């Protein structure tokens, strides 16, 4: 992990050596409690798909359209009993991160923010991030599309 602020990435180069891991991550709750959540656990939660997603990079072009599938951030937070959160930090194991505000994911969204573990109906490969934050609305520099999620902090 590098030492820069994960919320202010300095480089847009793709990570050519995907970090180790099996897709599990740590949820740090508002009360400070930590729990490890595995991909099989996530697969028990309601599944949602969002089509026509693009990964838009200033540095290396646009890819897509993709259908990403997984659990919506809203369902995930409800399931884990965190109903009074205001902000999440989603941080990858390679030190890349993004913040999500509750107001962005509230209500019933047609194109929900996802903890995605499928791409076009197949499991996400390690190269593609294993478990990845998908923000369908982001169409500029892909800084919100966090691959290899390692920790989610509830604030
Ligand atoms: N964990 C992690 N996620 C990341 C990055 C990264 O370096 N590490 N780079 C971001 C940037 S800048 C881009 S352009 C996209 C690239 O996604 P792709 O590999 O699907 O093209 O991933 C985003 N998510
Ligand atoms: Mo990027």
PDB file of C-alpha atoms and ligand atoms in Angstrom:
ATOM      1  CA  UNK A   1       0.000   0.000   0.000  1.00  0.00           C
ATOM      2  CA  UNK A   2       1.394   3.411  -0.871  1.00  0.00           C
ATOM      3  CA  UNK A   3       1.418   6.344   1.522  1.00  0.00           C
ATOM      4  CA  UNK A   4      -0.653   8.894  -0.407  1.00  0.00           C
ATOM      5  CA  UNK A   5      -4.125   9.833   0.756  1.00  0.00           C
ATOM      6  CA  UNK A   6      -6.298   7.124  -0.832  1.00  0.00           C
ATOM      7  CA  UNK A   7      -9.000   9.716  -1.488  1.00  0.00           C
ATOM      8  CA  UNK A   8      -6.611  11.844  -3.534  1.00  0.00           C
ATOM      9  CA  UNK A   9      -5.018   9.402  -5.937  1.00  0.00           C
ATOM     10  CA  UNK A  10      -2.069  10.848  -7.757  1.00  0.00           C
ATOM     11  CA  UNK A  11      -1.908   8.406 -10.632  1.00  0.00           C
ATOM     12  CA  UNK A  12      -4.456   6.912 -12.963  1.00  0.00           C
ATOM     13  CA  UNK A  13      -2.348   4.052 -14.167  1.00  0.00           C
ATOM     14  CA  UNK A  14      -4.067   0.702 -14.053  1.00  0.00           C
ATOM     15  CA  UNK A  15      -2.727  -1.596 -11.401  1.00  0.00           C
ATOM     16  CA  UNK A  16      -1.057  -4.313 -13.438  1.00  0.00           C
ATOM     17  CA  UNK A  17      -0.424  -6.614 -10.528  1.00  0.00           C
ATOM     18  CA  UNK A  18      -3.777  -7.241  -8.908  1.00  0.00           C
ATOM     19  CA  UNK A  19      -3.400  -7.557  -5.134  1.00  0.00           C
ATOM     20  CA  UNK A  20      -3.951 -10.873  -3.373  1.00  0.00           C
ATOM     21  CA  UNK A  21      -7.214 -11.641  -1.630  1.00  0.00           C
ATOM     22  CA  UNK A  22     -10.440 -13.572  -2.050  1.00  0.00           C
ATOM     23  CA  UNK A  23     -12.883 -10.675  -2.173  1.00  0.00           C
ATOM     24  CA  UNK A  24     -13.504 -10.566   1.568  1.00  0.00           C
ATOM     25  CA  UNK A  25     -13.297  -7.205   3.247  1.00  0.00           C
ATOM     26  CA  UNK A  26     -13.616  -5.620   6.669  1.00  0.00           C
ATOM     27  CA  UNK A  27     -16.698  -3.644   7.594  1.00  0.00           C
ATOM     28  CA  UNK A  28     -15.894  -1.071  10.251  1.00  0.00           C
ATOM     29  CA  UNK A  29     -19.168  -0.092  11.821  1.00  0.00           C
ATOM     30  CA  UNK A  30     -20.057   3.280  13.249  1.00  0.00           C
ATOM     31  CA  UNK A  31     -19.531   1.954  16.786  1.00  0.00           C
ATOM     32  CA  UNK A  32     -16.011   0.847  15.841  1.00  0.00           C
ATOM     33  CA  UNK A  33     -16.831  -2.858  15.651  1.00  0.00           C
ATOM     34  CA  UNK A  34     -15.064  -4.670  12.835  1.00  0.00           C
ATOM     35  CA  UNK A  35     -16.329  -7.710  10.992  1.00  0.00           C
ATOM     36  CA  UNK A  36     -15.035  -9.593   8.005  1.00  0.00           C
ATOM     37  CA  UNK A  37     -17.534 -10.069   5.207  1.00  0.00           C
ATOM     38  CA  UNK A  38     -16.942 -12.710   2.558  1.00  0.00           C
ATOM     39  CA  UNK A  39     -18.157 -12.975  -1.016  1.00  0.00           C
ATOM     40  CA  UNK A  40     -20.375 -15.990  -0.183  1.00  0.00           C
ATOM     41  CA  UNK A  41     -22.029 -13.837   2.498  1.00  0.00           C
ATOM     42  CA  UNK A  42     -22.650 -11.034   0.013  1.00  0.00           C
ATOM     43  CA  UNK A  43     -24.173 -13.535  -2.399  1.00  0.00           C
ATOM     44  CA  UNK A  44     -26.913 -14.247   0.164  1.00  0.00           C
ATOM     45  CA  UNK A  45     -28.161 -10.659  -0.136  1.00  0.00           C
ATOM     46  CA  UNK A  46     -30.576  -9.381  -2.799  1.00  0.00           C
ATOM     47  CA  UNK A  47     -28.909  -9.358  -6.217  1.00  0.00           C
ATOM     48  CA  UNK A  48     -29.177  -6.338  -8.501  1.00  0.00           C
ATOM     49  CA  UNK A  49     -27.837  -5.682 -11.974  1.00  0.00           C
ATOM     50  CA  UNK A  50     -27.106  -2.399 -13.684  1.00  0.00           C
ATOM     51  CA  UNK A  51     -26.664  -2.380 -17.461  1.00  0.00           C
ATOM     52  CA  UNK A  52     -24.931   0.138 -19.714  1.00  0.00           C
ATOM     53  CA  UNK A  53     -22.116   0.906 -17.301  1.00  0.00           C
ATOM     54  CA  UNK A  54     -18.953   2.479 -18.676  1.00  0.00           C
ATOM     55  CA  UNK A  55     -15.539   2.712 -17.078  1.00  0.00           C
ATOM     56  CA  UNK A  56     -14.285   6.040 -18.326  1.00  0.00           C
ATOM     57  CA  UNK A  57     -10.617   6.744 -17.885  1.00  0.00           C
ATOM     58  CA  UNK A  58      -8.784   9.876 -18.866  1.00  0.00           C
ATOM     59  CA  UNK A  59      -5.562   7.905 -19.153  1.00  0.00           C
ATOM     60  CA  UNK A  60      -6.509   4.753 -21.008  1.00  0.00           C
ATOM     61  CA  UNK A  61      -9.843   5.259 -22.667  1.00  0.00           C
ATOM     62  CA  UNK A  62     -13.376   4.089 -22.065  1.00  0.00           C
ATOM     63  CA  UNK A  63     -14.535   0.503 -21.759  1.00  0.00           C
ATOM     64  CA  UNK A  64     -18.060  -0.826 -21.803  1.00  0.00           C
ATOM     65  CA  UNK A  65     -20.958  -1.064 -21.951  1.00  0.00           C
ATOM     66  CA  UNK A  66     -20.939  -3.598 -19.105  1.00  0.00           C
ATOM     67  CA  UNK A  67     -23.638  -5.172 -17.001  1.00  0.00           C
ATOM     68  CA  UNK A  68     -22.431  -5.166 -13.403  1.00  0.00           C
ATOM     69  CA  UNK A  69     -24.193  -7.216 -10.750  1.00  0.00           C
ATOM     70  CA  UNK A  70     -24.011  -7.485  -6.991  1.00  0.00           C
ATOM     71  CA  UNK A  71     -25.633  -6.050  -3.903  1.00  0.00           C
ATOM     72  CA  UNK A  72     -26.705  -2.426  -3.811  1.00  0.00           C
ATOM     73  CA  UNK A  73     -25.006  -0.261  -1.211  1.00  0.00           C
ATOM     74  CA  UNK A  74     -28.452   0.553   0.170  1.00  0.00           C
ATOM     75  CA  UNK A  75     -29.377  -3.129   0.658  1.00  0.00           C
ATOM     76  CA  UNK A  76     -25.958  -3.897   2.091  1.00  0.00           C
ATOM     77  CA  UNK A  77     -26.276  -1.171   4.699  1.00  0.00           C
ATOM     78  CA  UNK A  78     -29.807  -2.202   5.639  1.00  0.00           C
ATOM     79  CA  UNK A  79     -28.733  -5.830   5.971  1.00  0.00           C
ATOM     80  CA  UNK A  80     -25.862  -4.980   8.275  1.00  0.00           C
ATOM     81  CA  UNK A  81     -28.095  -2.878  10.476  1.00  0.00           C
ATOM     82  CA  UNK A  82     -26.497   0.439   9.694  1.00  0.00           C
ATOM     83  CA  UNK A  83     -29.501   2.641   9.093  1.00  0.00           C
ATOM     84  CA  UNK A  84     -28.173   5.907  10.446  1.00  0.00           C
ATOM     85  CA  UNK A  85     -25.015   6.451   8.518  1.00  0.00           C
ATOM     86  CA  UNK A  86     -24.071   9.640   6.716  1.00  0.00           C
ATOM     87  CA  UNK A  87     -20.923   8.656   4.883  1.00  0.00           C
ATOM     88  CA  UNK A  88     -18.969   5.569   3.824  1.00  0.00           C
ATOM     89  CA  UNK A  89     -15.333   5.208   2.951  1.00  0.00           C
ATOM     90  CA  UNK A  90     -14.641   2.399   0.511  1.00  0.00           C
ATOM     91  CA  UNK A  91     -10.938   1.566   0.517  1.00  0.00           C
ATOM     92  CA  UNK A  92      -9.137  -0.990  -1.612  1.00  0.00           C
ATOM     93  CA  UNK A  93      -6.335  -3.283  -0.545  1.00  0.00           C
ATOM     94  CA  UNK A  94      -4.010  -1.331  -2.865  1.00  0.00           C
ATOM     95  CA  UNK A  95      -4.766   1.939  -1.101  1.00  0.00           C
ATOM     96  CA  UNK A  96      -7.316   3.498  -3.399  1.00  0.00           C
ATOM     97  CA  UNK A  97     -10.538   4.895  -2.015  1.00  0.00           C
ATOM     98  CA  UNK A  98     -13.777   6.711  -2.479  1.00  0.00           C
ATOM     99  CA  UNK A  99     -16.392   8.356  -0.266  1.00  0.00           C
ATOM    100  CA  UNK A 100     -20.117   7.780  -0.605  1.00  0.00           C
ATOM    101  CA  UNK A 101     -22.725  10.015   0.969  1.00  0.00           C
ATOM    102  CA  UNK A 102     -25.966   8.499   2.246  1.00  0.00           C
ATOM    103  CA  UNK A 103     -27.877  11.078   0.217  1.00  0.00           C
ATOM    104  CA  UNK A 104     -26.382   9.655  -2.988  1.00  0.00           C
ATOM    105  CA  UNK A 105     -27.753   6.152  -2.467  1.00  0.00           C
ATOM    106  CA  UNK A 106     -30.977   6.872  -0.567  1.00  0.00           C
ATOM    107  CA  UNK A 107     -34.416   5.868  -1.780  1.00  0.00           C
ATOM    108  CA  UNK A 108     -35.115   3.485  -4.615  1.00  0.00           C
ATOM    109  CA  UNK A 109     -32.631   4.080  -7.365  1.00  0.00           C
ATOM    110  CA  UNK A 110     -32.985   2.720 -10.866  1.00  0.00           C
ATOM    111  CA  UNK A 111     -29.205   2.527 -11.182  1.00  0.00           C
ATOM    112  CA  UNK A 112     -28.021   1.788  -7.655  1.00  0.00           C
ATOM    113  CA  UNK A 113     -24.450   2.009  -6.413  1.00  0.00           C
ATOM    114  CA  UNK A 114     -23.235  -1.598  -6.285  1.00  0.00           C
ATOM    115  CA  UNK A 115     -20.813  -3.803  -4.469  1.00  0.00           C
ATOM    116  CA  UNK A 116     -20.350  -5.671  -7.726  1.00  0.00           C
ATOM    117  CA  UNK A 117     -19.095  -9.234  -8.016  1.00  0.00           C
ATOM    118  CA  UNK A 118     -20.343 -10.022 -11.522  1.00  0.00           C
ATOM    119  CA  UNK A 119     -19.600  -8.531 -14.942  1.00  0.00           C
ATOM    120  CA  UNK A 120     -21.820  -9.559 -17.856  1.00  0.00           C
ATOM    121  CA  UNK A 121     -23.122 -12.455 -15.788  1.00  0.00           C
ATOM    122  CA  UNK A 122     -19.711 -13.917 -14.891  1.00  0.00           C
ATOM    123  CA  UNK A 123     -17.851 -13.606 -11.617  1.00  0.00           C
ATOM    124  CA  UNK A 124     -15.481 -10.653 -11.592  1.00  0.00           C
ATOM    125  CA  UNK A 125     -11.955 -11.851 -12.224  1.00  0.00           C
ATOM    126  CA  UNK A 126      -9.088 -10.841  -9.982  1.00  0.00           C
ATOM    127  CA  UNK A 127      -7.863  -8.552 -12.783  1.00  0.00           C
ATOM    128  CA  UNK A 128     -11.272  -6.885 -12.856  1.00  0.00           C
ATOM    129  CA  UNK A 129     -11.312  -6.315  -9.090  1.00  0.00           C
ATOM    130  CA  UNK A 130     -13.049  -9.392  -7.570  1.00  0.00           C
ATOM    131  CA  UNK A 131     -15.347  -7.111  -5.583  1.00  0.00           C
ATOM    132  CA  UNK A 132     -15.725  -3.658  -6.966  1.00  0.00           C
ATOM    133  CA  UNK A 133     -17.631  -0.496  -6.166  1.00  0.00           C
ATOM    134  CA  UNK A 134     -19.708   0.541  -9.160  1.00  0.00           C
ATOM    135  CA  UNK A 135     -21.079   4.060  -9.338  1.00  0.00           C
ATOM    136  CA  UNK A 136     -23.109   3.942 -12.572  1.00  0.00           C
ATOM    137  CA  UNK A 137     -23.554   7.722 -12.629  1.00  0.00           C
ATOM    138  CA  UNK A 138     -19.852   8.487 -12.741  1.00  0.00           C
ATOM    139  CA  UNK A 139     -18.754   9.219 -16.295  1.00  0.00           C
ATOM    140  CA  UNK A 140     -15.534  11.176 -15.952  1.00  0.00           C
ATOM    141  CA  UNK A 141     -12.389   9.537 -14.566  1.00  0.00           C
ATOM    142  CA  UNK A 142     -13.451   6.236 -12.926  1.00  0.00           C
ATOM    143  CA  UNK A 143     -12.066   7.348  -9.572  1.00  0.00           C
ATOM    144  CA  UNK A 144     -15.181   5.976  -7.853  1.00  0.00           C
ATOM    145  CA  UNK A 145     -15.018   2.531  -9.443  1.00  0.00           C
ATOM    146  CA  UNK A 146     -12.885   1.041  -6.658  1.00  0.00           C
ATOM    147  CA  UNK A 147     -11.521  -2.437  -7.391  1.00  0.00           C
ATOM    148  CA  UNK A 148     -10.288  -4.935  -4.749  1.00  0.00           C
ATOM    149  CA  UNK A 149     -12.372  -3.531  -1.897  1.00  0.00           C
ATOM    150  CA  UNK A 150     -10.567  -4.202   1.377  1.00  0.00           C
ATOM    151  CA  UNK A 151     -12.476  -2.126   3.888  1.00  0.00           C
ATOM    152  CA  UNK A 152     -15.723  -0.228   4.199  1.00  0.00           C
ATOM    153  CA  UNK A 153     -15.836   2.317   7.019  1.00  0.00           C
ATOM    154  CA  UNK A 154     -19.146   3.658   8.219  1.00  0.00           C
ATOM    155  CA  UNK A 155     -19.018   7.276   9.414  1.00  0.00           C
TER     156      UNK A 155
HETATM  157  N1  LIG B   1      -8.328  -0.552  -6.233  1.00  0.00           N
HETATM  158  C1  LIG B   1      -8.205   0.261  -7.280  1.00  0.00           C
HETATM  159  N2  LIG B   1      -9.322   0.631  -7.933  1.00  0.00           N
HETATM  160  C2  LIG B   1      -9.224   1.461  -8.994  1.00  0.00           C
HETATM  161  C3  LIG B   1      -7.973   1.964  -9.401  1.00  0.00           C
HETATM  162  C4  LIG B   1      -6.813   1.537  -8.692  1.00  0.00           C
HETATM  163  O1  LIG B   1      -5.674   1.897  -8.994  1.00  0.00           O
HETATM  164  N3  LIG B   1      -6.977   0.684  -7.640  1.00  0.00           N
HETATM  165  N4  LIG B   1      -7.907   2.823 -10.473  1.00  0.00           N
HETATM  166  C5  LIG B   1      -9.144   3.540 -10.836  1.00  0.00           C
HETATM  167  C6  LIG B   1      -9.024   4.192 -12.117  1.00  0.00           C
HETATM  168  S1  LIG B   1      -8.147   5.646 -12.151  1.00  0.00           S
HETATM  169  C7  LIG B   1      -9.566   3.660 -13.256  1.00  0.00           C
HETATM  170  S2  LIG B   1      -9.458   4.466 -14.742  1.00  0.00           S
HETATM  171  C8  LIG B   1     -10.319   2.396 -13.216  1.00  0.00           C
HETATM  172  C9  LIG B   1      -9.836   1.423 -14.272  1.00  0.00           C
HETATM  173  O2  LIG B   1     -10.716   0.360 -14.305  1.00  0.00           O
HETATM  174  P1  LIG B   1     -10.542  -0.843 -15.328  1.00  0.00           P
HETATM  175  O3  LIG B   1      -9.345  -1.606 -14.877  1.00  0.00           O
HETATM  176  O4  LIG B   1     -11.797  -1.636 -15.226  1.00  0.00           O
HETATM  177  O5  LIG B   1     -10.353  -0.233 -16.665  1.00  0.00           O
HETATM  178  O6  LIG B   1     -10.264   1.759 -11.948  1.00  0.00           O
HETATM  179  C10 LIG B   1     -10.350   2.609 -10.843  1.00  0.00           C
HETATM  180  N5  LIG B   1     -10.364   1.801  -9.654  1.00  0.00           N
HETATM  181 MO1  LIG B   2      -8.527   6.576 -14.202  1.00  0.00          MO
END
